[in-house]
Coordinates of C-alpha atoms and ligand atoms in Angstrom, one line a residue:
M26 CA -25.1 -71.0 74.9
T27 CA -28.9 -70.6 74.2
A28 CA -29.9 -68.0 71.9
T29 CA -31.9 -66.2 74.6
R30 CA -28.9 -65.9 76.5
A31 CA -26.9 -64.8 73.9
R32 CA -29.4 -62.2 72.8
S33 CA -29.7 -60.6 76.5
R34 CA -26.0 -60.8 76.9
Y35 CA -25.6 -59.2 73.2
G36 CA -28.2 -56.6 74.1
V37 CA -26.3 -55.5 77.0
A38 CA -23.0 -55.2 74.9
L39 CA -24.5 -53.6 72.4
C40 CA -25.8 -50.7 74.6
V41 CA -22.6 -50.2 76.3
L42 CA -20.6 -50.3 73.2
A43 CA -23.1 -47.8 71.4
V44 CA -22.8 -45.5 74.5
L45 CA -19.2 -45.4 74.2
A46 CA -19.2 -45.4 70.5
A47 CA -21.7 -42.3 70.9
A48 CA -19.3 -40.8 73.3
A49 CA -16.3 -41.2 71.3
C50 CA -17.2 -40.2 68.0
R51 CA -20.6 -38.1 67.7
N52 CA -19.0 -35.2 68.7
P53 CA -15.1 -36.1 67.7
A54 CA -12.3 -34.8 70.0
P55 CA -9.9 -32.7 68.1
L56 CA -7.7 -35.0 65.9
Q57 CA -4.9 -35.9 68.4
R58 CA -1.4 -34.8 66.8
D59 CA 1.9 -36.4 67.7
P60 CA 5.1 -34.6 66.3
R61 CA 6.6 -38.2 66.3
W62 CA 4.0 -39.2 63.7
P63 CA 3.6 -36.6 60.7
E64 CA 0.2 -37.0 58.6
P65 CA 0.8 -38.3 55.1
Q66 CA 1.4 -35.8 52.4
R67 CA -1.9 -36.7 50.5
G68 CA -4.9 -38.9 50.7
A69 CA -5.2 -42.0 48.7
V70 CA -8.1 -44.5 47.4
A71 CA -8.1 -48.0 46.1
T72 CA -11.2 -49.8 45.0
A73 CA -13.0 -52.1 42.6
H74 CA -14.0 -49.5 40.0
P75 CA -12.3 -46.1 39.0
R76 CA -15.9 -44.2 39.4
A77 CA -16.0 -45.1 42.9
T78 CA -12.4 -44.3 43.4
Q79 CA -13.3 -41.0 41.6
A80 CA -16.0 -40.2 44.2
A81 CA -13.8 -40.6 46.9
I82 CA -11.1 -38.9 46.0
A83 CA -13.5 -35.8 45.4
V84 CA -14.8 -36.1 48.8
L85 CA -11.4 -35.9 50.1
D86 CA -10.6 -33.0 48.0
A87 CA -13.5 -31.2 49.4
G88 CA -12.4 -31.7 52.9
G89 CA -14.1 -34.9 53.6
N90 CA -12.2 -37.6 55.7
A91 CA -11.5 -41.3 55.1
A92 CA -14.9 -42.3 56.5
D93 CA -16.9 -39.8 54.3
A94 CA -14.8 -41.1 50.9
A95 CA -15.6 -44.9 51.8
V96 CA -19.1 -44.2 52.3
A97 CA -19.3 -42.5 48.9
A98 CA -17.3 -45.2 47.5
A99 CA -19.4 -47.9 48.7
L100 CA -22.8 -46.2 47.5
V101 CA -21.2 -45.8 44.0
L102 CA -20.0 -49.3 44.0
A103 CA -23.8 -50.4 44.7
V104 CA -24.6 -48.9 41.1
V105 CA -21.6 -49.5 38.8
H106 CA -20.4 -52.6 40.5
P107 CA -23.4 -54.8 41.1
Q108 CA -21.5 -58.1 41.3
A109 CA -20.5 -56.9 44.8
G110 CA -21.3 -53.4 45.5
N111 CA -24.4 -53.6 47.3
L112 CA -27.2 -52.2 49.3
G113 CA -28.7 -55.8 49.8
G114 CA -25.7 -57.3 51.2
G115 CA -23.5 -56.7 54.2
G116 CA -20.0 -56.4 55.5
F117 CA -17.3 -54.8 57.8
A118 CA -15.4 -51.7 58.2
L119 CA -12.7 -50.6 60.3
F120 CA -12.1 -46.6 61.2
V121 CA -8.5 -46.3 62.4
P122 CA -7.6 -42.6 63.3
H123 CA -4.2 -41.4 62.6
V124 CA -3.4 -41.7 66.4
G125 CA -6.1 -43.1 68.9
E126 CA -8.5 -45.9 69.2
A127 CA -9.5 -47.8 66.3
R128 CA -13.3 -48.9 65.6
A129 CA -14.7 -51.7 63.9
F130 CA -18.3 -51.8 62.5
D131 CA -20.3 -55.2 62.1
F132 CA -22.8 -54.8 59.6
R133 CA -23.0 -58.5 58.3
E134 CA -26.0 -59.9 57.2
T135 CA -28.2 -61.8 59.8
A136 CA -30.3 -64.8 59.5
P137 CA -34.0 -64.2 59.6
R138 CA -36.4 -65.3 62.7
A139 CA -37.7 -67.8 60.7
A140 CA -34.4 -69.6 60.1
D141 CA -34.2 -73.2 60.4
S142 CA -31.4 -75.2 59.1
R143 CA -33.7 -78.3 58.0
R144 CA -35.2 -76.0 55.5
Y145 CA -32.0 -76.7 52.8
L146 CA -31.9 -80.3 53.7
G147 CA -33.6 -82.8 51.2
P148 CA -35.7 -85.8 51.9
D149 CA -32.8 -88.0 52.7
G150 CA -31.2 -85.3 55.4
T151 CA -28.5 -84.2 52.8
P152 CA -28.1 -80.5 52.1
I153 CA -29.6 -78.9 48.7
A154 CA -26.9 -76.7 48.0
A155 CA -28.9 -74.7 45.5
R156 CA -31.2 -73.6 48.4
S157 CA -28.5 -71.8 50.3
R158 CA -26.9 -70.3 47.4
E159 CA -30.1 -69.0 45.2
G160 CA -33.5 -68.3 46.1
P161 CA -35.3 -66.8 49.0
L162 CA -33.5 -69.3 51.6
S163 CA -30.0 -68.1 50.7
V164 CA -31.0 -64.4 51.6
G165 CA -30.1 -62.8 54.9
I166 CA -31.4 -59.6 56.3
P167 CA -29.1 -56.8 54.5
G168 CA -26.6 -54.9 56.9
T169 CA -25.0 -52.3 54.2
P170 CA -27.5 -49.3 54.4
A171 CA -27.3 -49.4 58.3
G172 CA -23.6 -50.0 58.3
L173 CA -22.5 -47.1 55.8
Y174 CA -25.1 -44.8 57.6
E175 CA -23.5 -45.7 61.0
L176 CA -19.9 -45.2 59.7
H177 CA -20.6 -42.1 58.5
K178 CA -22.7 -40.8 61.5
A179 CA -19.9 -42.0 64.0
C180 CA -16.6 -41.1 62.4
G181 CA -17.5 -38.9 59.2
S182 CA -16.1 -35.4 59.4
N183 CA -19.4 -33.8 59.9
R184 CA -18.8 -31.6 56.9
F185 CA -21.3 -33.8 54.5
S186 CA -24.7 -34.8 55.0
F187 CA -25.3 -38.4 54.1
A188 CA -27.5 -37.0 51.1
D189 CA -24.2 -35.5 50.0
L190 CA -22.3 -38.6 50.0
A191 CA -24.8 -40.0 48.2
R192 CA -25.2 -37.7 45.4
P193 CA -22.8 -39.4 42.9
A194 CA -24.3 -42.9 43.3
I195 CA -27.8 -41.4 42.7
E196 CA -26.5 -39.6 39.6
L197 CA -24.8 -42.7 38.2
A198 CA -28.1 -44.8 38.8
Q199 CA -30.3 -42.3 37.2
S200 CA -28.3 -40.9 34.2
G201 CA -26.5 -44.2 33.6
F202 CA -22.7 -45.2 33.1
A203 CA -21.0 -47.2 30.6
I204 CA -20.6 -50.8 31.3
D205 CA -17.0 -51.8 31.6
A206 CA -15.4 -54.8 30.4
W207 CA -15.6 -56.4 33.9
L208 CA -19.1 -56.2 34.3
A209 CA -19.8 -57.2 30.5
H210 CA -17.7 -60.3 31.2
D211 CA -19.5 -61.2 34.3
L212 CA -22.8 -61.0 32.8
A213 CA -21.8 -63.0 29.5
P214 CA -22.1 -66.6 30.9
A215 CA -25.5 -68.2 30.3
R216 CA -25.5 -69.5 33.7
V217 CA -25.4 -66.2 35.2
R218 CA -28.7 -65.1 33.3
E219 CA -30.1 -68.4 34.6
R220 CA -29.7 -67.6 38.3
F221 CA -31.3 -63.9 37.8
N222 CA -34.7 -63.5 38.6
P223 CA -37.1 -61.7 36.1
A224 CA -36.3 -58.1 37.3
A225 CA -32.7 -58.8 37.3
R226 CA -33.3 -60.3 33.7
A227 CA -35.1 -57.4 32.5
L228 CA -32.4 -54.9 33.6
F229 CA -29.4 -56.5 32.5
Y230 CA -30.6 -58.7 29.4
P231 CA -32.6 -56.2 27.7
G232 CA -34.5 -58.4 24.9
G233 CA -32.6 -61.4 26.3
L234 CA -29.0 -60.4 25.3
A235 CA -26.4 -59.6 28.0
L236 CA -25.4 -55.8 28.1
A237 CA -22.1 -55.4 26.4
E238 CA -19.1 -53.4 27.3
G239 CA -19.7 -49.9 26.6
A240 CA -23.7 -49.9 26.8
T241 CA -25.2 -47.6 29.0
L242 CA -27.0 -48.8 32.1
R243 CA -29.5 -46.8 33.9
Q244 CA -31.2 -47.9 36.8
P245 CA -34.2 -45.5 37.7
E246 CA -35.4 -48.0 40.4
L247 CA -32.3 -47.8 42.4
A248 CA -31.8 -44.2 42.0
Q249 CA -35.2 -43.8 43.7
T250 CA -34.2 -46.4 46.7
L251 CA -30.8 -44.2 46.9
S252 CA -32.7 -41.1 47.2
L253 CA -35.1 -42.3 49.8
F254 CA -32.6 -43.9 51.8
A255 CA -30.1 -40.8 51.3
N256 CA -32.8 -38.6 52.7
G257 CA -34.6 -40.8 55.2
G258 CA -31.8 -42.8 56.7
P259 CA -31.9 -46.3 57.2
S260 CA -35.4 -46.3 58.4
A261 CA -36.5 -45.5 54.5
F262 CA -34.9 -48.8 53.7
Y263 CA -35.6 -51.1 56.4
S264 CA -39.4 -50.0 56.7
G265 CA -41.8 -48.6 54.3
R266 CA -41.8 -49.0 50.6
V267 CA -38.3 -50.5 50.1
A268 CA -38.6 -52.9 52.9
E269 CA -42.2 -54.2 51.4
A270 CA -40.8 -54.4 47.7
L271 CA -37.9 -56.6 49.6
I272 CA -40.5 -59.0 51.4
A273 CA -42.8 -59.2 48.3
E274 CA -39.8 -60.1 46.1
L275 CA -38.6 -63.1 48.3
A276 CA -42.2 -64.1 48.6
A277 CA -42.7 -64.3 44.7
T278 CA -39.4 -66.2 44.0
P279 CA -39.4 -69.9 44.4
I280 CA -37.3 -72.0 46.6
P281 CA -35.4 -74.4 44.5
G282 CA -36.4 -77.7 44.6
A283 CA -39.8 -76.8 46.8
G284 CA -43.1 -75.9 45.3
G285 CA -43.6 -72.4 46.8
G286 CA -41.9 -69.1 47.0
G287 CA -40.3 -67.6 50.0
G288 CA -42.9 -65.9 51.8
G289 CA -42.4 -65.1 55.3
W290 CA -38.5 -65.8 55.1
I291 CA -37.8 -62.3 55.9
D292 CA -40.7 -60.2 57.5
A293 CA -41.2 -56.6 58.3
V294 CA -39.8 -57.2 62.0
D295 CA -36.5 -58.7 60.6
L296 CA -36.1 -55.8 58.8
A297 CA -37.2 -53.2 61.2
T298 CA -34.6 -54.7 64.1
Y299 CA -31.5 -54.9 61.9
R300 CA -28.6 -53.3 63.9
V301 CA -25.3 -52.7 63.3
V302 CA -22.8 -54.2 65.9
P303 CA -19.7 -51.8 67.0
R304 CA -17.1 -54.3 67.9
A305 CA -13.5 -54.1 69.3
P306 CA -11.2 -54.7 66.6
L307 CA -8.5 -57.2 67.2
R308 CA -5.1 -56.0 67.5
G309 CA -1.7 -58.0 67.1
W310 CA 1.9 -57.1 66.0
F311 CA 4.0 -58.0 63.1
R312 CA 7.5 -56.9 62.5
G313 CA 7.1 -53.7 64.4
F314 CA 3.6 -53.1 63.1
E315 CA 0.3 -53.2 65.2
V316 CA -2.0 -55.1 63.0
V317 CA -5.8 -53.8 63.3
T318 CA -8.3 -56.1 62.2
M319 CA -11.9 -57.3 62.2
P320 CA -13.0 -59.6 65.2
P321 CA -15.7 -62.4 64.8
P322 CA -18.1 -63.1 63.2
S323 CA -15.2 -62.5 60.7
S324 CA -12.6 -65.4 60.8
G325 CA -10.2 -63.3 58.5
G326 CA -8.6 -61.2 61.4
L327 CA -8.0 -64.1 63.6
M328 CA -6.7 -66.2 61.3
L329 CA -4.5 -63.6 59.9
L330 CA -3.1 -62.7 63.6
Q331 CA -2.5 -66.6 64.0
V332 CA -0.7 -67.0 60.6
L333 CA 1.4 -64.0 61.2
G334 CA 2.1 -65.1 64.9
M335 CA 3.4 -68.5 63.7
L336 CA 5.8 -67.0 61.1
E337 CA 7.0 -64.3 63.0
G338 CA 8.5 -66.7 65.2
L339 CA 10.3 -68.7 62.4
P340 CA 13.7 -67.8 60.8
L341 CA 12.1 -66.0 57.9
D342 CA 15.2 -63.4 57.5
A343 CA 17.6 -66.1 57.6
E344 CA 16.0 -68.4 55.1
R345 CA 15.4 -65.5 53.0
A346 CA 19.0 -64.3 53.1
R347 CA 19.9 -68.0 52.3
S348 CA 17.7 -68.3 49.2
L349 CA 19.3 -65.2 47.9
A350 CA 22.7 -66.6 48.4
A351 CA 21.9 -69.7 46.7
H352 CA 20.3 -67.9 43.7
A353 CA 23.6 -65.5 43.5
I354 CA 25.8 -68.5 43.3
E355 CA 23.3 -70.1 40.6
R356 CA 23.4 -66.9 38.6
Q357 CA 27.3 -66.6 39.2
K358 CA 27.5 -70.2 37.8
G359 CA 25.6 -69.0 34.7
A360 CA 22.6 -70.7 35.3
R361 CA 19.2 -69.2 34.2
P362 CA 17.0 -68.0 37.4
S363 CA 14.7 -70.7 38.3
T364 CA 12.5 -68.1 39.8
D365 CA 11.3 -64.4 39.7
D366 CA 11.2 -64.6 43.5
P367 CA 15.1 -65.3 44.5
G368 CA 14.2 -64.5 48.2
L369 CA 11.3 -66.8 48.2
S370 CA 12.2 -70.4 48.7
E371 CA 10.2 -73.3 48.4
R372 CA 10.9 -73.9 52.4
M373 CA 9.3 -70.5 53.0
V374 CA 6.1 -71.3 51.0
H375 CA 6.1 -74.4 52.7
W376 CA 5.9 -72.6 56.1
W377 CA 3.3 -70.3 54.8
I378 CA 1.2 -73.0 53.5
E379 CA 1.1 -74.8 57.0
A380 CA 0.7 -71.9 58.9
L381 CA -2.5 -71.3 56.6
R382 CA -3.7 -74.9 57.3
R383 CA -3.2 -74.7 60.9
A384 CA -5.2 -71.5 61.3
F385 CA -8.1 -72.7 58.9
A386 CA -8.4 -76.1 61.4
D387 CA -9.1 -73.9 64.3
R388 CA -11.8 -71.8 62.0
A389 CA -13.5 -74.9 60.9
A390 CA -13.9 -76.1 64.8
H391 CA -14.5 -73.0 66.8
L392 CA -15.4 -70.0 64.8
G393 CA -18.8 -68.4 64.7
D394 CA -21.1 -65.5 65.9
P395 CA -19.5 -64.3 69.4
D396 CA -23.1 -63.0 70.1
F397 CA -24.4 -66.5 70.0
V398 CA -21.3 -69.0 70.6
D399 CA -18.4 -68.6 72.8
V400 CA -15.5 -68.2 70.7
P401 CA -12.2 -68.9 72.4
V402 CA -10.5 -65.8 70.6
A403 CA -7.8 -65.3 73.5
Q404 CA -6.8 -69.1 73.6
L405 CA -6.6 -69.3 69.9
L406 CA -4.3 -66.0 70.1
S407 CA -2.4 -66.9 72.9
P408 CA 1.2 -66.9 72.7
A409 CA 1.5 -70.5 74.1
W410 CA -1.1 -71.8 71.3
I411 CA 0.6 -69.9 68.5
A412 CA 4.0 -71.1 69.8
E413 CA 2.8 -74.9 69.8
R414 CA 1.1 -74.5 66.4
R415 CA 4.8 -73.0 65.1
I416 CA 6.6 -75.9 66.8
S417 CA 4.3 -78.7 65.0
I418 CA 5.6 -77.1 61.5
G419 CA 8.3 -79.6 60.3
E420 CA 10.0 -80.1 57.3
S421 CA 7.2 -81.6 55.3
A422 CA 3.5 -81.5 54.6
E423 CA 0.9 -82.4 57.5
P424 CA -2.5 -82.5 56.1
A425 CA -3.9 -84.2 59.2
V426 CA -3.4 -81.5 61.4
G427 CA -6.3 -81.0 64.2
A428 CA -7.6 -77.9 65.5
W429 CA -7.0 -76.5 69.2
A430 CA -8.8 -78.6 71.7
P431 CA -10.3 -76.8 74.9
P432 CA -8.7 -78.4 78.1
R433 CA -10.8 -81.7 79.0
E434 CA -12.0 -80.1 82.2
G435 CA -13.5 -77.3 81.3
N436 CA -17.9 -64.7 44.7
E437 CA -18.2 -61.7 45.2
T438 CA -16.9 -59.1 47.5
T439 CA -15.5 -55.7 47.1
H440 CA -13.0 -53.7 49.2
I441 CA -12.2 -50.1 49.6
S442 CA -9.0 -48.8 51.2
V443 CA -9.2 -45.0 52.1
L444 CA -6.0 -43.0 53.7
D445 CA -7.1 -39.1 54.1
A446 CA -4.2 -36.5 54.6
R447 CA -5.0 -36.6 58.3
G448 CA -3.8 -39.8 58.3
N449 CA -7.4 -41.4 59.2
A450 CA -7.8 -44.8 57.7
V451 CA -10.9 -46.8 56.4
S452 CA -10.6 -50.3 55.5
L453 CA -14.2 -51.6 54.5
T454 CA -15.3 -54.9 52.8
T455 CA -18.7 -55.5 52.0
T456 CA -20.4 -58.3 49.9
L457 CA -23.5 -60.2 48.2
N458 CA -21.6 -63.5 49.0
G459 CA -21.7 -64.9 45.5
N460 CA -21.3 -62.6 42.1
F461 CA -24.8 -60.7 42.1
G462 CA -25.6 -62.3 45.5
S463 CA -28.7 -64.6 45.1
G464 CA -29.4 -63.3 41.4
I465 CA -32.6 -61.8 43.1
L466 CA -33.2 -58.0 42.2
V467 CA -35.9 -56.4 44.0
R468 CA -38.5 -55.1 41.9
G469 CA -39.2 -51.4 42.3
A470 CA -36.3 -50.9 44.3
G471 CA -33.4 -52.0 41.9
F472 CA -31.0 -53.7 44.0
F473 CA -29.8 -57.1 44.5
L474 CA -30.2 -59.5 47.6
N475 CA -27.5 -61.4 49.3
N476 CA -27.1 -65.1 49.2
E477 CA -24.8 -65.0 52.7
L478 CA -26.7 -67.7 54.5
D479 CA -24.6 -70.2 52.5
D480 CA -21.9 -69.1 54.9
F481 CA -23.5 -70.9 57.8
A482 CA -22.0 -74.5 58.3
L483 CA -25.8 -75.8 57.5
A484 CA -24.7 -79.6 58.2
P485 CA -22.0 -81.1 59.8
S486 CA -19.1 -81.4 57.1
S487 CA -20.9 -80.3 54.7
P488 CA -18.8 -77.7 52.4
N489 CA -20.2 -74.4 51.5
Q490 CA -19.5 -72.6 47.9
F491 CA -16.1 -72.1 49.1
G492 CA -15.6 -75.4 50.2
L493 CA -15.3 -74.4 53.9
V494 CA -16.7 -76.6 56.6
G495 CA -17.9 -75.6 60.1
S496 CA -18.9 -76.7 63.5
S497 CA -21.9 -76.1 65.6
A498 CA -20.3 -72.6 66.3
N499 CA -21.2 -71.7 62.9
A500 CA -24.7 -73.6 62.8
M501 CA -27.6 -71.2 61.8
A502 CA -30.1 -69.8 64.2
P503 CA -32.4 -66.7 64.1
G504 CA -30.7 -63.3 64.4
K505 CA -27.1 -64.9 64.2
R506 CA -24.5 -63.9 61.7
P507 CA -22.8 -66.5 59.5
L508 CA -18.9 -66.5 59.9
S509 CA -17.2 -64.7 57.2
S510 CA -13.5 -64.8 56.0
M511 CA -13.6 -60.8 55.2
T512 CA -10.3 -59.4 56.4
P513 CA -10.4 -55.6 56.4
A514 CA -6.9 -54.6 57.9
V515 CA -4.8 -51.7 58.9
L516 CA -1.2 -51.9 60.0
R517 CA 0.1 -49.2 61.8
A518 CA 3.7 -48.1 62.2
G519 CA 4.9 -48.3 66.0
G520 CA 1.1 -48.5 67.0
H521 CA 0.1 -45.0 65.5
A522 CA -0.2 -43.8 62.1
A523 CA -1.3 -46.1 59.2
A524 CA 1.4 -47.8 57.2
L525 CA -0.8 -50.1 55.0
V526 CA -4.4 -50.2 54.6
I527 CA -5.7 -53.5 52.9
G528 CA -8.5 -55.8 52.1
S529 CA -9.8 -58.2 49.5
P530 CA -12.6 -60.3 48.0
G531 CA -12.4 -64.0 47.5
G532 CA -13.8 -66.0 50.1
P533 CA -11.0 -68.0 52.3
R534 CA -8.6 -66.7 49.8
I535 CA -9.2 -63.3 51.1
I536 CA -7.2 -64.5 54.3
S537 CA -4.5 -66.3 52.3
S538 CA -4.2 -63.5 49.9
I539 CA -3.7 -60.6 52.4
A540 CA -1.3 -62.7 54.6
Q541 CA 0.8 -63.2 51.4
V542 CA 0.9 -59.5 50.6
L543 CA 1.9 -58.7 54.1
L544 CA 4.7 -61.2 54.0
R545 CA 6.0 -60.2 50.8
T546 CA 5.9 -56.5 51.8
L547 CA 7.3 -57.0 55.3
V548 CA 9.4 -59.7 55.0
L549 CA 10.7 -60.2 51.3
E550 CA 10.5 -56.5 51.3
E551 CA 9.2 -56.4 47.7
P552 CA 7.4 -52.9 46.9
I553 CA 3.5 -53.2 47.4
D554 CA 2.9 -53.1 43.6
L555 CA 5.2 -56.2 43.1
A556 CA 3.7 -57.6 46.2
V557 CA 0.1 -57.5 45.1
R558 CA 1.0 -58.7 41.5
A559 CA 3.0 -61.7 42.7
P560 CA 0.8 -64.8 42.0
R561 CA -0.7 -66.6 45.2
M562 CA -1.2 -69.8 46.7
H563 CA -4.3 -71.0 49.0
Q564 CA -4.4 -73.7 51.6
Q565 CA -7.7 -73.9 54.0
W566 CA -7.2 -77.2 55.7
S567 CA -10.0 -78.9 54.1
P568 CA -9.7 -80.2 51.6
S569 CA -5.5 -80.6 52.2
T570 CA -4.6 -79.8 48.5
T571 CA -2.9 -76.3 48.3
R572 CA -4.0 -74.4 45.4
F573 CA -1.3 -72.2 43.5
E574 CA -2.5 -69.5 40.6
A575 CA -0.4 -69.5 37.5
G576 CA 2.8 -67.9 37.4
W577 CA 4.9 -69.6 40.1
A578 CA 8.3 -71.1 39.5
P579 CA 7.9 -74.7 38.4
S580 CA 10.9 -75.6 40.2
L581 CA 9.6 -74.4 43.2
L582 CA 6.2 -76.3 43.1
S583 CA 7.9 -79.5 42.3
A584 CA 10.2 -79.1 45.3
L585 CA 6.9 -78.5 47.3
Q586 CA 5.7 -82.0 46.2
N587 CA 8.8 -84.0 45.9
R588 CA 10.7 -82.6 49.0
R589 CA 8.0 -81.5 51.5
G590 CA 5.2 -84.0 50.7
H591 CA 2.5 -81.2 49.8
T592 CA -0.1 -81.9 47.1
I593 CA -0.7 -79.3 44.6
E594 CA -3.1 -77.8 42.2
I595 CA -2.6 -75.1 39.6
D596 CA -5.8 -73.2 39.3
N597 CA -6.6 -71.1 36.2
E598 CA -8.8 -68.6 38.6
T599 CA -6.9 -65.7 40.3
F600 CA -7.3 -65.5 44.1
G601 CA -8.6 -62.4 45.6
C602 CA -8.3 -59.0 44.5
I603 CA -6.4 -56.7 47.0
E604 CA -7.3 -52.8 47.3
A605 CA -3.9 -51.6 49.3
I606 CA -2.7 -48.2 50.1
W607 CA 1.1 -48.2 51.4
L608 CA 2.6 -45.5 53.4
A609 CA 6.4 -46.2 53.6
D610 CA 7.2 -43.6 56.2
P611 CA 4.9 -41.4 58.2
G612 CA 4.8 -38.1 56.5
A613 CA 5.5 -39.5 53.1
E614 CA 3.5 -39.7 50.3
P615 CA 0.9 -42.8 49.8
V616 CA 1.3 -45.5 47.3
A617 CA -2.2 -47.0 46.3
V618 CA -2.5 -50.4 44.2
S619 CA -5.9 -51.8 42.8
D620 CA -4.8 -55.6 42.0
P621 CA -4.5 -56.1 38.5
R622 CA -6.5 -59.2 38.9
G623 CA -9.5 -56.9 39.0
G624 CA -10.9 -53.8 37.1
G625 CA -10.4 -51.3 40.0
A626 CA -8.4 -48.3 40.2
A627 CA -6.0 -46.6 42.8
A628 CA -5.5 -42.6 43.1
V629 CA -3.7 -40.5 45.4
Q630 CA -5.0 -37.1 45.7
K631 CA -3.7 -34.6 43.2
R632 CA -2.1 -37.3 41.0
A633 CA -3.3 -39.3 38.0
M634 CA -5.5 -42.3 38.9
S635 CA -4.5 -45.9 38.0
T636 CA -6.5 -47.3 35.4
P637 CA -7.4 -50.7 35.3
A638 CA -4.5 -53.0 34.0
R639 CA -6.4 -55.0 31.5
P640 CA -9.7 -56.6 30.5
P641 CA -10.9 -59.6 32.5
A642 CA -8.8 -62.7 31.7
A643 CA -10.8 -66.1 31.5
G644 CA -9.9 -67.0 35.0
A645 CA -10.5 -63.3 36.3
A646 CA -11.4 -62.9 39.9
P647 CA -14.6 -64.6 41.0
Ligands
LIG721 O1 -18.2 -63.5 54.1 C1 -17.5 -64.3 53.4 O2 -16.5 -64.8 53.9 C2 -18.0 -64.5 51.9 N1 -19.5 -64.5 52.0 C3 -17.2 -63.7 51.0 C4 -17.5 -64.1 50.0 C5 -16.5 -63.5 48.7 O3 -15.6 -63.0 49.3 C6 -16.8 -63.7 47.4 N2 -15.8 -63.1 46.5 N3 -15.1 -63.4 45.7

């Protein structure tokens, strides 16, 4: 499809969706109540930082709903978690009411009008990786300010102004807060300082030394930007002095390996015309739960539904029962248990790996921004294709699987999970892409810019920073949104009432992390905290190797290699960082979990907040 056709189709779709959205949410209908689906006893929040969790719980306690609380948390993260919390990035949010239609907001960054993938190539025609990962050409038009504003306007409770919700963030930026072990850990390496522009170095490395744990970080410029935005709405960010500062910062920033700076890469029109796209969430079913998740330009939701669909049809319960029985016999014989997960056989993990491999093969071939390319969502989720994929999973690893073929004729992200006591859920993932994004801090405005444009497939079979390859479906074009792996998801019991609110950072490992937590919870019947804590593996089709976190039973790993033919690698990094809220039954009290892989915190209203489990380890979340 040509870009012009795409834009006109996109324009019409946008108007229709905007009108529908306005009708559905500006004057929210009184909440539908259904006696079969009692509301949860309390609200709950899980985020990547205790201050953000506190701010969101305070909003819930004061009568705000899940959308209000998620917005307050996201703005606090922009201050206290600059690795990923942001104004200069983008993301996706789902609003899933207790009963009724779910909504999805796409505030992914867009490529500027000047976008041209040739600018990332060296003289020999091969991509210069640094150009899409740092420097001005890595930066897409930020979507977060517009996205948070829209979420509040469309789905908030109307009890708080946007400025009310921004107050805790402004206060933290103005008065300062104590740097936690996680931020100190992420600032410490010399390579991080080297990536930062002069404004970022001045803020985070005063006197040339990284801010240490416990040091107070004050961000008066960010406080001012937040105040302007809070009081003036998105136009105070996308035009006027904040926009001017952003444009000037890019002009002053050198392009890696080239003479000049990024003048003209993003201009005033690019910023002034940025729009949030309301989208219809993807919906599927797994074990009696409706899975509500993000459609393209995220690949995450589609991949998750493919993986769950393939696995749903395999004899998971029989395999678990067989594995439990085999371990019980071993124990009776007095053998030391060979694994902490007696229900998780090597055959089951083999199925998980092969399902992920097949989903990622389709991702590489077919997925991109649906406003620019025809993404065959229906075909990729069709029962026939899922069944064909399932049947193709044999007893051994199959690295050479291909993608769906049309018929001839024809490092760093952060997630917020909120559930309010009325049963409304928000699952919001936002990112700068890499840790601290492009490392470019806008002088005078105090926020980091993303390096999201590395998520485009900038040249055929040239992997991005996550090793992902893509096709022309994800090629760069002006105004286009790069394909994402972010997978905000909400599971609803019987199609109503949130049962699980979940999401994660981790690039492509977002998809495998969420799939594994769902499989452990819903198939292996592990409690949510154990399911989140359990070690994870990751498979993304290319490369064909499956990577494992530390902690898997050696006997299971050797069986995967020797009996099933998998190539495996043990990673010393951790995979993903889940923020989850689980409601065992409608009307129950939720359980909120912040992944011990990160420094986040989870809380249930009127209950003590979980504190970060431990300081960051060497291989802590990217
Ligand atoms: O949208 C995406 O898929 C990536 N930009 C996300 C990056 C990410 O999760 C890094 N976090 N650890």
